[in-house]
Tab-separated table of C-alpha atoms in Angstrom:
chain	number	residue	atom	x	y	z
K	1	MET	CA	19.134	3.014	29.755
K	2	GLU	CA	20.196	2.869	26.119
K	3	ALA	CA	16.563	2.862	24.992
K	4	GLY	CA	15.809	5.832	27.230
K	5	LEU	CA	18.807	7.777	25.964
K	6	PHE	CA	17.865	7.253	22.317
K	7	GLY	CA	14.324	8.371	23.062
K	8	LEU	CA	15.688	11.424	24.849
K	9	LEU	CA	17.921	12.194	21.878
K	10	GLY	CA	14.949	12.160	19.533
K	11	GLY	CA	12.948	14.352	21.908
K	12	ALA	CA	15.840	16.781	22.334
K	13	ALA	CA	15.421	17.758	18.681
K	14	LEU	CA	12.072	19.315	19.659
K	15	VAL	CA	13.857	21.498	22.213
K	16	LEU	CA	16.443	22.456	19.590
K	17	GLY	CA	13.699	23.544	17.212
K	18	ALA	CA	11.965	25.526	19.969
K	19	ILE	CA	15.215	27.342	20.837
K	20	VAL	CA	15.696	28.354	17.209
K	21	ALA	CA	12.094	29.582	16.935
K	22	TRP	CA	12.308	31.594	20.154
K	23	PHE	CA	15.577	33.399	19.496
K	24	VAL	CA	15.729	33.565	15.684
K	25	ARG	CA	13.101	34.984	13.354
K	26	VAL	CA	12.892	32.164	10.833
K	27	PRO	CA	11.067	33.023	7.570
K	28	GLN	CA	7.759	31.207	7.210
K	29	GLY	CA	8.856	29.697	3.912
K	30	VAL	CA	11.865	28.113	5.584
K	31	VAL	CA	9.712	26.686	8.393
K	32	ALA	CA	7.309	25.202	5.854
K	33	ALA	CA	10.091	23.778	3.690
K	34	VAL	CA	11.801	22.092	6.638
K	35	MET	CA	8.446	20.721	7.777
K	36	ALA	CA	7.835	19.256	4.303
K	37	PHE	CA	11.325	17.725	4.318
K	38	GLY	CA	10.740	16.215	7.765
K	39	SER	CA	7.430	14.763	6.579
K	40	GLY	CA	9.169	12.961	3.739
K	41	VAL	CA	11.811	11.601	6.095
K	42	LEU	CA	9.185	10.176	8.442
K	43	ILE	CA	7.110	8.687	5.610
K	44	SER	CA	10.187	6.820	4.398
K	45	ALA	CA	10.891	5.485	7.881
K	46	VAL	CA	7.278	4.317	8.245
K	47	ALA	CA	7.367	2.498	4.903
K	48	PHE	CA	10.835	0.953	4.828
K	49	ASP	CA	11.494	0.338	8.506
K	50	LEU	CA	8.376	0.081	10.600
K	51	MET	CA	5.827	-1.451	8.227
K	52	GLU	CA	8.296	-3.705	6.427
K	53	GLU	CA	9.647	-5.047	9.711
K	54	ALA	CA	6.164	-5.522	11.160
K	55	ALA	CA	4.931	-7.399	8.088
K	56	ASP	CA	8.017	-9.622	7.949
K	57	THR	CA	7.633	-10.531	11.619
K	58	GLY	CA	3.897	-10.664	12.209
K	59	GLY	CA	2.356	-11.138	8.767
K	60	LEU	CA	0.269	-8.833	6.616
K	61	LEU	CA	-3.115	-9.129	8.337
K	62	PRO	CA	-1.977	-8.349	11.924
K	63	THR	CA	0.196	-5.549	10.551
K	64	ALA	CA	-2.718	-4.067	8.612
K	65	VAL	CA	-5.020	-4.267	11.638
K	66	GLY	CA	-2.418	-2.602	13.864
K	67	PHE	CA	-1.698	0.062	11.238
K	68	VAL	CA	-5.340	1.070	10.838
K	69	GLY	CA	-5.883	0.795	14.590
K	70	GLY	CA	-3.021	3.199	15.251
K	71	ALA	CA	-4.448	5.668	12.756
K	72	LEU	CA	-7.930	5.509	14.291
K	73	ALA	CA	-6.585	5.827	17.832
K	74	TYR	CA	-4.601	8.914	16.856
K	75	VAL	CA	-7.594	10.481	15.110
K	76	ALA	CA	-9.817	9.882	18.147
K	77	ALA	CA	-7.295	11.399	20.561
K	78	ASN	CA	-6.590	14.287	18.221
K	79	PHE	CA	-10.317	15.005	17.814
K	80	ALA	CA	-10.732	15.231	21.578
K	81	LEU	CA	-7.747	17.573	21.886
K	82	ALA	CA	-8.926	19.718	18.953
K	83	ARG	CA	-12.093	20.564	20.865
K	84	HIS	CA	-9.892	22.126	23.547
K	85	GLY	CA	-7.734	24.211	21.206
K	86	ALA	CA	-4.919	21.879	20.156
K	87	ARG	CA	-5.973	21.442	16.531
K	88	HIS	CA	-3.264	23.753	15.158
K	89	ARG	CA	-0.492	22.947	17.618
K	90	LYS	CA	2.136	22.655	14.867
K	91	ARG	CA	1.068	25.798	13.032
K	92	SER	CA	3.345	28.810	13.268
K	93	GLN	CA	1.325	31.737	11.905
K	94	GLY	CA	-1.161	32.586	14.619
K	95	GLN	CA	-3.598	29.697	14.215
K	96	GLN	CA	-2.962	28.558	17.796
K	97	PRO	CA	-5.417	30.137	20.248
K	98	SER	CA	-4.144	32.021	23.275
K	99	GLU	CA	-5.273	31.084	26.764
K	100	GLN	CA	-7.525	34.159	26.739
K	101	GLU	CA	-9.164	33.075	23.484
K	102	GLN	CA	-9.733	29.501	24.647
K	103	SER	CA	-9.200	28.528	28.249
K	104	GLY	CA	-7.289	25.270	28.652
K	105	SER	CA	-5.791	25.421	25.183
K	106	GLY	CA	-2.261	25.596	26.607
K	107	ALA	CA	-2.639	22.270	28.377
K	108	ALA	CA	-4.321	20.735	25.324
K	109	ILE	CA	-1.471	21.843	23.061
K	110	ALA	CA	1.076	20.356	25.471
K	111	VAL	CA	-0.796	17.043	25.618
K	112	GLY	CA	-1.167	17.061	21.828
K	113	ALA	CA	2.561	17.581	21.350
K	114	LEU	CA	3.168	14.666	23.709
K	115	LEU	CA	0.698	12.551	21.715
K	116	ASP	CA	2.670	13.264	18.531
K	117	GLY	CA	5.988	12.187	20.020
K	118	ILE	CA	5.126	9.031	21.972
K	119	PRO	CA	4.744	6.576	19.030
K	120	GLU	CA	8.150	7.571	17.643
K	121	SER	CA	9.810	7.080	21.012
K	122	VAL	CA	8.208	3.678	21.624
K	123	VAL	CA	9.506	2.484	18.257
K	124	LEU	CA	13.050	3.484	19.219
K	125	GLY	CA	12.798	1.353	22.356
K	126	LEU	CA	11.362	-1.613	20.446
K	127	GLY	CA	14.382	-1.649	18.149
K	128	LEU	CA	16.600	-2.765	21.022
K	129	LEU	CA	14.539	-5.827	21.930
K	130	GLY	CA	16.153	-9.188	21.450
K	131	GLY	CA	19.646	-7.741	21.507
K	132	GLY	CA	19.004	-5.619	18.434
K	133	ALA	CA	20.074	-2.062	17.772
K	134	VAL	CA	18.187	1.142	17.221
K	135	SER	CA	17.511	1.620	13.523
K	136	LEU	CA	19.690	4.473	12.280
K	137	PRO	CA	17.137	5.508	9.612
K	138	VAL	CA	14.345	5.643	12.215
K	139	LEU	CA	16.495	7.591	14.687
K	140	ALA	CA	17.552	9.992	11.918
K	141	ALA	CA	13.940	10.359	10.793
K	142	VAL	CA	12.713	11.126	14.302
K	143	PHE	CA	15.476	13.649	14.949
K	144	ILE	CA	15.255	15.378	11.553
K	145	SER	CA	11.459	15.646	11.696
K	146	ASN	CA	11.341	16.775	15.337
K	147	VAL	CA	13.431	19.888	14.687
K	148	PRO	CA	10.855	21.502	12.363
K	149	GLU	CA	8.000	20.240	14.553
K	150	GLY	CA	9.459	22.012	17.582
K	151	LEU	CA	10.359	25.059	15.515
K	152	SER	CA	6.928	25.536	13.954
K	153	SER	CA	4.922	24.795	17.088
K	154	ALA	CA	7.102	26.976	19.334
K	155	ALA	CA	6.806	29.851	16.839
K	156	GLY	CA	3.032	29.497	17.041
K	157	MET	CA	3.141	29.418	20.841
K	158	LYS	CA	5.214	32.601	20.874
K	159	ARG	CA	2.801	34.335	18.498
K	160	SER	CA	-0.162	33.418	20.701
K	161	GLY	CA	1.521	35.105	23.671
K	162	ARG	CA	2.745	32.130	25.657
K	163	SER	CA	5.781	32.643	27.869
K	164	ALA	CA	9.280	31.256	27.454
K	165	GLY	CA	8.746	29.225	30.618
K	166	TYR	CA	5.685	27.572	29.099
K	167	VAL	CA	7.308	26.926	25.705
K	168	PHE	CA	10.534	25.420	27.013
K	169	GLY	CA	8.727	23.663	29.839
K	170	VAL	CA	6.502	21.914	27.303
K	171	TRP	CA	9.305	20.837	24.994
K	172	GLY	CA	11.705	19.945	27.792
K	173	GLY	CA	8.991	17.848	29.424
K	174	ILE	CA	8.195	16.129	26.149
K	175	ALA	CA	11.881	15.347	25.575
K	176	LEU	CA	11.985	13.660	28.993
K	177	ALA	CA	8.706	11.872	28.296
K	178	SER	CA	10.123	10.645	24.976
K	179	GLY	CA	13.042	9.074	26.801
K	180	ALA	CA	10.654	7.520	29.337
K	181	ALA	CA	8.403	6.170	26.562
K	182	ALA	CA	11.337	4.479	24.835
K	183	LEU	CA	12.473	3.006	28.161
K	184	VAL	CA	8.976	1.773	29.103
K	185	GLY	CA	8.468	0.354	25.619
K	186	TYR	CA	11.632	-1.689	26.005
K	187	LEU	CA	10.937	-2.860	29.567
K	188	ALA	CA	7.242	-3.639	29.095
K	189	LEU	CA	7.725	-5.654	25.928
K	190	GLY	CA	11.003	-7.383	26.751
K	191	GLY	CA	9.319	-10.778	26.947
K	192	ALA	CA	6.672	-10.228	24.313
K	193	ARG	CA	6.273	-12.496	21.302
K	194	PRO	CA	7.646	-11.184	17.985
K	195	GLU	CA	4.095	-11.087	16.575
K	196	THR	CA	2.984	-8.821	19.435
K	197	ILE	CA	5.890	-6.475	18.865
K	198	ALA	CA	5.064	-6.429	15.147
K	199	VAL	CA	1.491	-5.329	15.836
K	200	ILE	CA	2.611	-2.605	18.252
K	201	THR	CA	5.143	-1.393	15.693
K	202	ALA	CA	2.364	-1.211	13.110
K	203	VAL	CA	0.134	0.698	15.544
K	204	ALA	CA	2.916	3.243	16.048
K	205	ALA	CA	3.454	3.462	12.282
K	206	GLY	CA	-0.236	4.154	11.695
K	207	ALA	CA	-0.253	6.870	14.336
K	208	ILE	CA	2.884	8.495	12.909
K	209	LEU	CA	1.589	8.533	9.324
K	210	THR	CA	-1.736	9.998	10.456
K	211	MET	CA	0.102	12.652	12.467
K	212	ILE	CA	2.122	13.614	9.374
K	213	ALA	CA	-0.986	14.055	7.238
K	214	ASP	CA	-2.985	15.806	9.945
K	215	THR	CA	-0.466	18.197	11.497
K	216	MET	CA	2.770	18.442	9.469
K	217	ILE	CA	1.658	18.554	5.830
K	218	PRO	CA	-0.870	21.391	6.397
K	219	GLU	CA	1.857	23.608	7.893
K	220	ALA	CA	4.230	22.685	5.056
K	221	PHE	CA	1.647	23.432	2.356
K	222	GLU	CA	0.757	26.797	3.885
K	223	ASN	CA	3.827	28.441	2.359
K	224	THR	CA	5.570	26.007	0.020
K	225	ARG	CA	2.430	25.256	-2.040
K	226	SER	CA	3.559	23.764	-5.358
K	227	TRP	CA	6.986	22.892	-3.929
K	228	THR	CA	5.602	20.843	-1.028
K	229	GLY	CA	5.660	17.578	-2.968
K	230	VAL	CA	9.180	18.099	-4.285
K	231	ILE	CA	10.618	18.981	-0.868
K	232	THR	CA	8.798	16.048	0.738
K	233	THR	CA	10.231	13.791	-1.966
K	234	LEU	CA	13.749	14.989	-1.141
K	235	GLY	CA	13.162	14.194	2.536
K	236	PHE	CA	11.909	10.725	1.601
K	237	LEU	CA	14.942	10.153	-0.625
K	238	THR	CA	17.332	11.259	2.133
K	239	ALA	CA	15.903	8.761	4.616
K	240	PHE	CA	15.803	6.048	1.951
K	241	ALA	CA	19.480	6.669	1.159
K	242	ILE	CA	20.315	6.309	4.866
K	243	GLU	CA	18.363	3.049	4.900
K	244	VAL	CA	20.205	1.681	1.854
K	245	ALA	CA	23.597	2.756	3.192
K	246	GLY	CA	22.887	1.165	6.563
K	247	GLY	CA	21.587	-2.046	5.013
């Protein structure tokens, strides 16, 4: 239950971002800046929590194989979804197609958003295995990055003419699925060897990093341009400071 609740907490940040986007007209520059900040936060979590822990537990080679495997799996799934209109699911300025422009794009965008959130949620559940605790830096990274993800994507959904029922149904469903993913990750791997957990952690890390580069950074760069790197650096530093303080 604890794993499920932490996963739900991370997913709830998506709903929070969607609520802000639906009821408040957020300037595009602010959306992009927060997205860049969230990217830096997640990159820090991938480097200093997920990959470091995986390498310490399972060794470099299995970690590297899992990391690249996670990236390739994400790219393959994302490529399939892009053909159905989900390529720009995190974009906020009209890049998302409407259902009239591309039939089935609404379902593809929903599945794509779910694809983006599952690896993060599984990692939260894995942190509790063996009597451990959820990593505060990872939880903070997931929550902080999910707010701009939900905000940007929901703004794009609204621009493409999708209803409030669709928007909040998607993000509410994904929040619940995030909790379920964390719970299933904990239950399914409760008896797994540490090396197996290390590889799965690396797979999730590879998928998360690929998601950042493929869907978050483009939206951030759209408006922040030269400031993207600086804002991303500040996000990285924030998560790193949380990691140091918690260590």
